[in-house]
Coordinates of C-alpha atoms in Angstrom, one line a residue:
M17 CA -148.8 -18.0 79.1
M18 CA -152.4 -18.6 79.4
K19 CA -153.4 -21.2 82.4
T20 CA -155.2 -24.0 81.0
S21 CA -157.6 -26.9 82.9
F22 CA -154.5 -28.9 82.9
D23 CA -152.6 -26.5 84.8
D24 CA -155.1 -25.8 87.5
A25 CA -155.9 -29.9 88.0
K26 CA -152.0 -30.2 88.2
A27 CA -151.8 -27.8 90.7
L28 CA -154.8 -29.2 92.8
I29 CA -152.8 -33.0 92.4
E30 CA -149.6 -31.3 93.8
L31 CA -151.2 -29.3 96.8
S32 CA -153.5 -32.7 97.7
I33 CA -150.3 -34.9 97.4
Q34 CA -148.4 -32.0 99.9
R35 CA -151.2 -32.1 102.4
C36 CA -151.5 -35.8 103.0
F37 CA -147.6 -36.9 102.8
G38 CA -145.8 -33.8 102.9
R39 CA -144.0 -31.9 106.2
D40 CA -142.4 -28.9 106.6
L41 CA -138.9 -29.1 105.8
V42 CA -135.4 -27.0 105.6
V43 CA -132.8 -27.0 102.9
M44 CA -129.7 -25.4 103.0
T45 CA -128.7 -24.0 100.1
S46 CA -125.1 -23.6 98.6
D47 CA -124.9 -20.2 100.3
G48 CA -125.5 -21.6 103.8
Q49 CA -129.1 -19.9 103.7
P50 CA -131.7 -22.1 104.9
K51 CA -134.6 -22.9 102.3
A52 CA -138.2 -23.8 104.5
I53 CA -139.7 -26.2 101.9
R54 CA -142.9 -28.5 102.3
G55 CA -142.1 -32.1 101.0
Y56 CA -142.0 -35.9 101.8
I57 CA -139.2 -38.5 101.7
K58 CA -139.9 -41.3 100.1
T59 CA -137.4 -44.2 100.8
Q60 CA -137.5 -47.6 98.7
S61 CA -135.1 -50.7 97.9
V62 CA -133.4 -50.1 94.4
D63 CA -131.2 -53.2 93.6
G64 CA -130.8 -54.1 97.1
H65 CA -129.8 -50.9 98.0
Q66 CA -132.2 -47.9 100.2
V67 CA -132.9 -44.8 98.3
K68 CA -134.2 -41.6 99.7
R69 CA -136.1 -39.2 97.2
L70 CA -137.7 -36.2 98.4
L71 CA -140.5 -35.0 96.5
T72 CA -141.5 -31.2 96.5
V73 CA -143.3 -28.9 94.2
S74 CA -140.2 -26.5 95.2
C75 CA -137.4 -25.9 93.1
L76 CA -133.9 -26.0 94.8
P77 CA -131.0 -24.6 93.7
T78 CA -128.2 -26.8 92.7
L79 CA -125.8 -27.9 95.6
S80 CA -128.5 -27.9 98.0
T81 CA -128.4 -30.3 101.2
I82 CA -131.2 -31.5 104.0
M83 CA -130.3 -32.9 107.2
L84 CA -132.0 -35.9 108.1
E85 CA -131.6 -38.1 111.3
G86 CA -128.7 -36.5 111.9
K87 CA -126.8 -37.3 108.7
R88 CA -126.4 -34.7 106.1
Y89 CA -127.2 -35.4 102.1
S90 CA -127.1 -33.3 99.3
L91 CA -129.7 -32.8 96.7
S92 CA -129.5 -34.3 92.6
L93 CA -132.5 -33.0 90.8
S94 CA -134.0 -36.4 89.3
S95 CA -134.9 -36.5 85.6
P96 CA -135.2 -38.5 83.0
E97 CA -132.8 -38.4 80.3
Q98 CA -135.1 -38.3 77.4
G99 CA -138.6 -38.6 77.0
K100 CA -141.3 -39.5 79.8
G101 CA -139.2 -41.8 82.5
Q102 CA -141.4 -44.3 84.4
R103 CA -139.9 -43.8 87.6
D104 CA -139.9 -40.0 87.6
S105 CA -143.0 -38.1 88.4
Q106 CA -144.1 -35.8 86.1
I107 CA -146.2 -33.7 88.9
Q108 CA -143.5 -33.1 91.5
N109 CA -139.5 -32.4 91.6
V110 CA -137.9 -35.4 92.6
Y111 CA -134.6 -35.0 94.0
I112 CA -132.1 -37.8 95.1
L113 CA -130.8 -37.9 98.6
N114 CA -126.9 -38.8 98.4
L115 CA -125.3 -39.4 101.6
T116 CA -122.4 -37.0 102.5
Q117 CA -119.4 -38.7 104.3
A118 CA -116.4 -37.9 105.2
G119 CA -113.1 -38.7 103.4
I120 CA -115.4 -37.5 100.0
K121 CA -113.6 -34.9 98.0
H122 CA -114.7 -33.5 94.7
D123 CA -117.9 -35.9 95.2
F124 CA -115.7 -39.1 94.7
S125 CA -113.9 -41.3 97.1
E126 CA -110.2 -42.9 97.0
F127 CA -112.0 -46.2 98.4

């Protein structure tokens, strides 16, 4: 596959964003191996709830987790169901941080 001018421009934008906002982070993969990435955490309020997102150019394996401020979060890739989404980045991978809490089994809680 031949690289286009768009691909070059996209790579420059990704690099610029990560240099300005990114920091070195360590993600744990599902097999327990640490993976060093560069990314940044974006926190915003959605419908009165705080939502944290990890923006990175790295592709992370499913069931990866990250520790932030003493709390473990599972990472879920955010992507639009169809077409181009309004909130999701077209330049970077966006992962939703889901707080891992005691008492949760099989990704849901009894309460």
